[in-house]
Coordinates of C-alpha atoms in Angstrom, one line a residue:
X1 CA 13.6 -13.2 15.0
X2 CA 11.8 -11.3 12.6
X3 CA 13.7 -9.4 9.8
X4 CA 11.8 -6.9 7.4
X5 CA 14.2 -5.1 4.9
X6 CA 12.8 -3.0 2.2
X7 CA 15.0 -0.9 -0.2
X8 CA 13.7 1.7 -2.9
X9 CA 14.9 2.2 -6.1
X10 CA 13.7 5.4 -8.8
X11 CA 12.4 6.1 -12.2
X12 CA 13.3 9.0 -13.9
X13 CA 10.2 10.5 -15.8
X14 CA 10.2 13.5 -19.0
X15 CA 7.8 15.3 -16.5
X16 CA 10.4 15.5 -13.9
X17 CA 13.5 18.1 -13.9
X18 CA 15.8 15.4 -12.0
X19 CA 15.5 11.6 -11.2
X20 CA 13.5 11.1 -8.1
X21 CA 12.1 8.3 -6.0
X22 CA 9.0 7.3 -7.3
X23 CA 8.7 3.7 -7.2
X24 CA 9.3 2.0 -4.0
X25 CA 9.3 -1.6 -3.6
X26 CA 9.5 -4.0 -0.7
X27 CA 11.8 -6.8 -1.9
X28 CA 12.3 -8.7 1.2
X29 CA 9.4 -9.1 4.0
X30 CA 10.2 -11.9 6.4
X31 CA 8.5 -12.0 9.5
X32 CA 9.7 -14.9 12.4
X33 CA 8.4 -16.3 15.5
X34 CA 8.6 -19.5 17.2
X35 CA 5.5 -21.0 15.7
X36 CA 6.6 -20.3 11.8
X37 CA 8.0 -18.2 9.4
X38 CA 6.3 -15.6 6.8
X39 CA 8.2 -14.6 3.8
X40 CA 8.9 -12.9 0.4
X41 CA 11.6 -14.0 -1.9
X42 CA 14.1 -11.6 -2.9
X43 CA 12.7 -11.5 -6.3
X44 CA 8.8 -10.7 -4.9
X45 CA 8.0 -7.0 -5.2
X46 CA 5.1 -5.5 -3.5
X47 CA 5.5 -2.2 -5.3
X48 CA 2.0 -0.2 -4.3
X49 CA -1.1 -0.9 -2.1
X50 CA -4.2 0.0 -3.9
X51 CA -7.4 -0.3 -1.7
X52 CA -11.0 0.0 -2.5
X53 CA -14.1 -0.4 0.4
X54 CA -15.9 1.2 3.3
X55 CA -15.0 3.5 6.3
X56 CA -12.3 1.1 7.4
X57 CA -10.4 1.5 4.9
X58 CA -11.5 5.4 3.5
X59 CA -8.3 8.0 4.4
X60 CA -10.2 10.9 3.3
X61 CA -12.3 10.4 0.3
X62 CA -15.5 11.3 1.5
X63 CA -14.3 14.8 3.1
X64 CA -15.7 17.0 -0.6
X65 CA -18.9 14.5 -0.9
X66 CA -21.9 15.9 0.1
X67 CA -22.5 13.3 2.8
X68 CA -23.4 12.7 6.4
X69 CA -21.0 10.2 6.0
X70 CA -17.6 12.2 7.6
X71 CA -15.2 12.1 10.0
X72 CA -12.8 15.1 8.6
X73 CA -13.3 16.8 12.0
X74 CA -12.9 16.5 15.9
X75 CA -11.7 14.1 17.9
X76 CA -11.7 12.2 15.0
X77 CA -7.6 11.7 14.6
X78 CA -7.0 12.7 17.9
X79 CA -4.4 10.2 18.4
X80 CA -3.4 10.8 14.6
X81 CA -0.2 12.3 13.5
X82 CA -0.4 16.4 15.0
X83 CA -3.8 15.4 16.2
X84 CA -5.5 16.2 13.1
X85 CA -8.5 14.4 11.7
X86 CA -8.2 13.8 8.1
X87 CA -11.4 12.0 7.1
X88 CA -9.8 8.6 8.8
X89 CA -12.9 7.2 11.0
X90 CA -11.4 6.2 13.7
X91 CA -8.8 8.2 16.5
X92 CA -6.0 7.7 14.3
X93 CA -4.3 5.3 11.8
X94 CA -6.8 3.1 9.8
X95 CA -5.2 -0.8 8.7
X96 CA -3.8 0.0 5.4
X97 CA -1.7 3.1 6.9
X98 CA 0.0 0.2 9.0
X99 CA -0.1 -1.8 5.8
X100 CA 0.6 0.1 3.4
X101 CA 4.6 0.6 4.3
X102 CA 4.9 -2.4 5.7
X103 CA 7.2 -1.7 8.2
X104 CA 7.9 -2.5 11.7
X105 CA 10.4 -0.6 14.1
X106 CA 11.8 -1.5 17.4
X107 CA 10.7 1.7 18.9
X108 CA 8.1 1.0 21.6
X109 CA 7.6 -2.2 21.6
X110 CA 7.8 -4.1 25.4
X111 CA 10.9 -5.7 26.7
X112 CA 10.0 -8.9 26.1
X113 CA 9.0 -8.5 23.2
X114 CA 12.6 -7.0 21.7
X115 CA 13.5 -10.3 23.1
X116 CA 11.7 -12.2 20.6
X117 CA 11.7 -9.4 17.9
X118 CA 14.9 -7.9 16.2
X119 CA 13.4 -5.7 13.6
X120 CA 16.2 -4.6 11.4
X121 CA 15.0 -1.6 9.7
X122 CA 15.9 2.3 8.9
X123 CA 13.7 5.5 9.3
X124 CA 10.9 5.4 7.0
X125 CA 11.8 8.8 5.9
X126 CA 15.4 7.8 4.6
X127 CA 14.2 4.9 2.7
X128 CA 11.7 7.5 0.8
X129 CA 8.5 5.1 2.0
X130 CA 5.8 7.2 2.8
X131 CA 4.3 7.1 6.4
X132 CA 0.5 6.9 5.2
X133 CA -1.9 5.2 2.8
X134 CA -3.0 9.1 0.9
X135 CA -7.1 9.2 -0.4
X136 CA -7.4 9.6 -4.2
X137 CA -9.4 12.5 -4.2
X138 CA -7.1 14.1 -1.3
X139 CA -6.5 17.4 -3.1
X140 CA -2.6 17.4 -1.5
X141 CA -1.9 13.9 -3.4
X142 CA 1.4 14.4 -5.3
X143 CA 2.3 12.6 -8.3
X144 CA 4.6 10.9 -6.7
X145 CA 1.9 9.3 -4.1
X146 CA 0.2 7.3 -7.4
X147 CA 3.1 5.0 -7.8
X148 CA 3.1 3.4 -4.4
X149 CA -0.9 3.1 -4.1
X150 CA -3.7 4.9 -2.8
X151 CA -7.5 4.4 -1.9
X152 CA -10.7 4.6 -3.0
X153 CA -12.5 3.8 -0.4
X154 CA -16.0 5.9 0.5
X155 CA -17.5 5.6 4.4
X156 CA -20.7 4.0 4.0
X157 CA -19.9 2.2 0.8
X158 CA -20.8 -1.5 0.3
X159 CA -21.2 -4.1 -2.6
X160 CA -25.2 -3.8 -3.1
X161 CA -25.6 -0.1 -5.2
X162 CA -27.8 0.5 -3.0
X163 CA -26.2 1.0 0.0
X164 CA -23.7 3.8 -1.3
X165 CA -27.1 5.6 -3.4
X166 CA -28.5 6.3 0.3
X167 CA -25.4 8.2 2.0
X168 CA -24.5 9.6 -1.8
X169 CA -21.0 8.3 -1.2
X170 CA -18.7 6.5 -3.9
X171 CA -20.3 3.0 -4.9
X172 CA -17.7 -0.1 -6.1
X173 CA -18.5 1.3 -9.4
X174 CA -17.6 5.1 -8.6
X175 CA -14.6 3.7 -7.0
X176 CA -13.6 1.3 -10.0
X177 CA -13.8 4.3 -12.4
X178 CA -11.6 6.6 -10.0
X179 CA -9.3 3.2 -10.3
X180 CA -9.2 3.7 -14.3
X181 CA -8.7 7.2 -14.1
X182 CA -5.7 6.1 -11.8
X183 CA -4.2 3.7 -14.3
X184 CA -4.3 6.5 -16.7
X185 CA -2.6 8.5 -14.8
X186 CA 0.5 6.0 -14.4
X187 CA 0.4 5.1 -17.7
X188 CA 1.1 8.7 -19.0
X189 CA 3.8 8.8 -16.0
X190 CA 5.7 5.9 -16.5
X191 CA 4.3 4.2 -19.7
X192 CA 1.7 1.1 -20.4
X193 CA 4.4 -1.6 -19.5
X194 CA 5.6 -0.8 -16.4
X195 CA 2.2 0.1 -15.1
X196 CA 1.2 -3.3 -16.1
X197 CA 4.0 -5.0 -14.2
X198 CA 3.5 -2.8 -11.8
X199 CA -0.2 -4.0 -10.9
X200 CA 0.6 -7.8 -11.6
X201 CA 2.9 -7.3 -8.1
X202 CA 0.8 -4.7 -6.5
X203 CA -1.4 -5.6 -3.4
X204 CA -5.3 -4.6 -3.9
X205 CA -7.0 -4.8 -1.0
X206 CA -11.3 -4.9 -0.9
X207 CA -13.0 -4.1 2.5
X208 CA -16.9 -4.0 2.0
X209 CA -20.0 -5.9 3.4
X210 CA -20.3 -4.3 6.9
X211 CA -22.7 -1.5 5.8
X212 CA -24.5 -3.9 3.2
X213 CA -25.6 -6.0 5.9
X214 CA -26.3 -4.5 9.4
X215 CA -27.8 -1.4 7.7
X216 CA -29.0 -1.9 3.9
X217 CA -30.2 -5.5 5.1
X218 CA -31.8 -4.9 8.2
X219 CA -33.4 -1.7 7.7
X220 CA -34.2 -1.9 4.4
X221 CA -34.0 -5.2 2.5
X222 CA -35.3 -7.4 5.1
X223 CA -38.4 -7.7 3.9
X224 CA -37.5 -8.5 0.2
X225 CA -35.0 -10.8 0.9
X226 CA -34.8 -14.0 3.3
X227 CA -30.5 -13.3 4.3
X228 CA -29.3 -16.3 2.4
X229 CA -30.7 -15.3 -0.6
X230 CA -29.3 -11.4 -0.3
X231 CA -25.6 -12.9 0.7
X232 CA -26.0 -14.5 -2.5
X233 CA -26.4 -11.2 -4.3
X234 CA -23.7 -9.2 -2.2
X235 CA -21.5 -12.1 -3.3
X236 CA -22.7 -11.8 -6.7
X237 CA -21.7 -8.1 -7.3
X238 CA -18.7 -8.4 -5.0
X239 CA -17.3 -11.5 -7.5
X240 CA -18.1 -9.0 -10.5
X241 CA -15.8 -6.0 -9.2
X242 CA -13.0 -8.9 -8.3
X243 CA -13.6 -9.7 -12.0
X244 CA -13.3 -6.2 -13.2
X245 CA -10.6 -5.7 -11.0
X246 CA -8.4 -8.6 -12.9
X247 CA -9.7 -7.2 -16.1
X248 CA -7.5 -4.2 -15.6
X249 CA -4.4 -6.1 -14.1
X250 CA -4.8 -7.0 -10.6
X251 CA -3.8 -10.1 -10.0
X252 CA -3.0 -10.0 -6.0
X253 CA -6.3 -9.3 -4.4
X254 CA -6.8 -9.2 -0.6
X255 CA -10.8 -9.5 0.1
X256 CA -11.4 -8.7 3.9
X257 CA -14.6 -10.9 5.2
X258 CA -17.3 -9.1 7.7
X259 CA -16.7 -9.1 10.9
X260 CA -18.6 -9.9 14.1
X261 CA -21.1 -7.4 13.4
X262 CA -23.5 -8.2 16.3
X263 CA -21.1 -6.6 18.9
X264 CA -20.2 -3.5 17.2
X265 CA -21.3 -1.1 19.8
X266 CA -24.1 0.7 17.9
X267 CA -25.3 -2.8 17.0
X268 CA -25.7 -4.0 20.8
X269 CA -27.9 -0.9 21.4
X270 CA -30.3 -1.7 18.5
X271 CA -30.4 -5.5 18.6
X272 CA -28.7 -6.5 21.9
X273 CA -31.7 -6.2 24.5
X274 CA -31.3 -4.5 27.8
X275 CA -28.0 -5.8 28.4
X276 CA -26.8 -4.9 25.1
X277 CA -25.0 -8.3 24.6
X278 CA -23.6 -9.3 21.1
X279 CA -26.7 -9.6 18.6
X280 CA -26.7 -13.4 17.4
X281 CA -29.0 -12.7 14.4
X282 CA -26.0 -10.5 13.3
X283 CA -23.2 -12.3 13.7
X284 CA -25.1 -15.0 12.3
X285 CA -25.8 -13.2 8.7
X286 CA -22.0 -12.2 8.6
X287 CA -21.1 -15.8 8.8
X288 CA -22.9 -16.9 6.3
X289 CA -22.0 -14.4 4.2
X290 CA -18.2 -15.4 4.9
X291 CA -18.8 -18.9 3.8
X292 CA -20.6 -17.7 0.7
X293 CA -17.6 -15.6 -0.3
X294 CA -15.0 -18.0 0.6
X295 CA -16.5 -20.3 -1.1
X296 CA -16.5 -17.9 -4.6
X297 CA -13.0 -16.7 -3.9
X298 CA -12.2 -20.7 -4.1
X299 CA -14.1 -20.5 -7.2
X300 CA -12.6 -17.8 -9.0
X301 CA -9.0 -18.6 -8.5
X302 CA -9.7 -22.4 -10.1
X303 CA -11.2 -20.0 -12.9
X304 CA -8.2 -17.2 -12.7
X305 CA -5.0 -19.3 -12.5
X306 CA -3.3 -16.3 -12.9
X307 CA -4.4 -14.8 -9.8
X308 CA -4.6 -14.9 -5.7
X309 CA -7.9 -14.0 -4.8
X310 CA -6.9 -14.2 -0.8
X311 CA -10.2 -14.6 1.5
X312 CA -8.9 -12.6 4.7
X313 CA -10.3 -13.5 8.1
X314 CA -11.0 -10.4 10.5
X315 CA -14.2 -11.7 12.2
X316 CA -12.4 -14.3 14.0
X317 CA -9.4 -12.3 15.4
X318 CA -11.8 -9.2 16.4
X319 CA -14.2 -11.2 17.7
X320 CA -11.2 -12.9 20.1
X321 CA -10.4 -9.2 20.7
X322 CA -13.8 -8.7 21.4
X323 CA -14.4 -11.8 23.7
X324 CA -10.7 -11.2 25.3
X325 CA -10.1 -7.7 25.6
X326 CA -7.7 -7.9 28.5
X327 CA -5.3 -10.6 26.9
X328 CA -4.3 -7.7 24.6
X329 CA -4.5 -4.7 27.1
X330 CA -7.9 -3.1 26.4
X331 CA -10.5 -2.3 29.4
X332 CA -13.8 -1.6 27.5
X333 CA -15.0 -3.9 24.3
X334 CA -18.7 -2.9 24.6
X335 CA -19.0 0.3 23.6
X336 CA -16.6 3.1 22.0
X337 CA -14.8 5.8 23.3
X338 CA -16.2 8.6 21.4
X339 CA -19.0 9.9 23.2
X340 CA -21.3 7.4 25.3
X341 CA -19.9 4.9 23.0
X342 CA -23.0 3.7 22.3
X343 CA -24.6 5.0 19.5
X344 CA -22.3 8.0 18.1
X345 CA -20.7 7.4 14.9
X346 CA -19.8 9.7 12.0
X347 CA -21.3 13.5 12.9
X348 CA -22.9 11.8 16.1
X349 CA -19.6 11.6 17.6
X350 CA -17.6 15.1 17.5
X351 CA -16.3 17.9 19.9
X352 CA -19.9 19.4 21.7
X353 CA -20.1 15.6 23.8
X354 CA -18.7 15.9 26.8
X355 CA -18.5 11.9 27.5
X356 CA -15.7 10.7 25.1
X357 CA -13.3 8.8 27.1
X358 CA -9.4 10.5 27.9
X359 CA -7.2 7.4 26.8
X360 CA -8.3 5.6 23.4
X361 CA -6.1 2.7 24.0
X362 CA -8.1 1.1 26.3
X363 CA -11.0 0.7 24.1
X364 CA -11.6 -2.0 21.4
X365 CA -13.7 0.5 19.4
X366 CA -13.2 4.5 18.6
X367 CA -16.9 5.3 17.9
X368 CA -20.1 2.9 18.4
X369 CA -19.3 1.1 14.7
X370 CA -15.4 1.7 14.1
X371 CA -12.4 -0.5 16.0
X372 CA -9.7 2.1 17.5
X373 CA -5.8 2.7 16.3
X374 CA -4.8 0.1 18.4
X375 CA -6.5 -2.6 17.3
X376 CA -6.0 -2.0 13.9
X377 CA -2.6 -2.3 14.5
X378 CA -2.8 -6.2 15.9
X379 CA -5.2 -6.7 13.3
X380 CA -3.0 -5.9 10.5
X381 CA -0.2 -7.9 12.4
X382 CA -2.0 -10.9 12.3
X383 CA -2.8 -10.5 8.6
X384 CA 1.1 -10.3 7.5
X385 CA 1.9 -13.3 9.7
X386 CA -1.3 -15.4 7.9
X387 CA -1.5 -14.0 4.9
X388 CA 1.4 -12.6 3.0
X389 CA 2.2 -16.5 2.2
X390 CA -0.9 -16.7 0.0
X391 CA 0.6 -13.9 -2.1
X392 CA 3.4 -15.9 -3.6

């Protein structure tokens, strides 16, 4: 059985004419199957989701940049809510839109699996949790959107400064002082203390390296660095924003590894030969760079007793996808939908190409670098079910 109950409850702020819901908090999240149980105690709050990173993760932030870097138009968000892209790059929902509410309903799941699933939970809408994960620099964000998280995340971002400078999208550092602007924000809303209590139960999720190393390293710092040596200095900067990031109260931080980045689409065409099979050398260099920042995660939270700095897994559980696709209902895992699916990404992939495919769902990837809706979705399952333990 797997039980998820979340309830809301409301501040009432001078800058408001009535008490509203502005703080929602997810009290109980208990997720069952026959191999184990996941759980939050009642007294465990999870009261906003607050993501910095790349693409993955970006709902919008890059759509006012002067960039290449966009997706803030067709068929991006295709299979979005009303079919309308909104800077997400992929066809719809990005992980921490699934994440963010932490919510599961029964509606559409398979027979069997309502066998093995009872999921006990309200409309979203009547328990005033909202449906997305908003951008910070979405010019619609209300004020109410800041107390239950938002993200910073810039397409083409990554841990090495260099990699944002060449896209001119929002570095770590950009993002970090968007974060402080943030925390002023709430502080002036609901005062210093419960913003402080607020981030010591918040989730902060970090989603670079993907950009760093199959494009800043292998087009560019290849021939300065030997790859060990560069992980060393992504996992350098990336342990110095997790630092900065305490500094300024988080103390629940989810860091999302690289994934198999030798058989993202665009990757097989460059590196994959004739038969554009999975690039060794790639998946390679994000494996090592795993190990390096496990290994300073491990590190850190012997230093920062305080915290959970949670290494998260995705290059294991795509990679399955990837290696399996029909076990979880997809057709096509080497190339996207959008397009050929073999090269378009960002402005490559839109309207004017005639090829994209007609049912997104049977694809492992959206456009030749970015997963699709649907796999999001399983990934994001599998990370409740491993990881919201580690949180405790």
């Amino acid at each position: 059985m797997c039980n998820i109950m979340l309830s809301s409850s409301s501040f009432s702020s001078a800058s408001f004419s009535s008490t509203i819901p502005l703080f929602v908090s997810v009290f109980i999240i208990s997720l069952c199957s026959t191999e184990g149980r996941v759980k939050l105690p009642g007294n465990e709050t999870i009261p906003a989701l607050v993501v910095f990173g790349d693409s993955i993760v970006d709902s919008g932030n890059n759509n006012n940049l002067v960039t290449v870097a966009k997706s803030n138009y067709p068929p991006y968000g295709r299979d979005f809510i009303g079919g309308t892209p909104t800077g997400r790059f992929t066809n719809g929902r990005t992980p921490t839109d699934f994440l963010d509410v932490i919510r599961w309903t029964c509606r559409g799941l398979k027979r069997q699996l309502q066998r093995s699933y009872s999921c006990l939970l309200g409309k979203a809408e009547e328990l005033g949790i909202k449906k997305l994960l908003p951008a910070y620099l979405d010019p619609n964000l209300q004020p109410t959107d800041l107390l239950t998280g938002v993200s910073f995340a810039s397409g083409a971002s990554g841990y090495d400064p260099l990699t944002s400078k060449l896209p001119k999208v929002l570095s770590l550092s950009d993002q970090l002082e968007l974060f402080k602007q943030y925390k002023g924000k709430l502080t002036r809303m609901v005062g210093e203390e419960r913003t402080n209590a607020m981030f010591s139960k918040s989730l902060f999720l970090v989603a670079q390296s993907s950009n760093d190393i199959a494009n800043t390293y292998f087009f560019i710092r290849k021939g300065q660095y030997d790859f060990a040596f560069y992980a060393d200095l992504l996992v350098g900067w990336a342990s110095s924003f997790f630092k900065e990031l305490y500094g300024l109260g988080a103390r629940r931080i989810a860091i999302l590894g690289a994934p198999p980045l030798g058989c993202l689409p665009s990757v097989r065409s460059l590196a994959g030969g004739i038969r554009r099979e999975c690039a060794e050398k790639y998946n390679e260099a994000a494996e090592l760079f795993n190990s390096k920042l496990s290994s300073e995660l491990n590190s850190l939270n012997a230093n920062f007793p305080l915290a959970k700095f949670v290494y998260v897994d995705i290059y294991n559980p795509l990679l399955d996808l990837i290696q399996n696709p029909q076990k979880s209902g997809f057709e096509v895992a080497s190339k996207g939908c959008c397009g050929t699916g073999i090269i378009e990404a960002a402005f490559l992939c839109n309207q004017l190409n005639p090829f994209t495919c007609k049912d997104a769902s049977k694809y492992i990837f959206w456009d030749s670098y970015h997963p699709t809706e649907k796999v999001y979705k399983i990934l994001i399952s599998g990370f409740i079910q491993r990881y919201m333990e580690s949180f405790l």
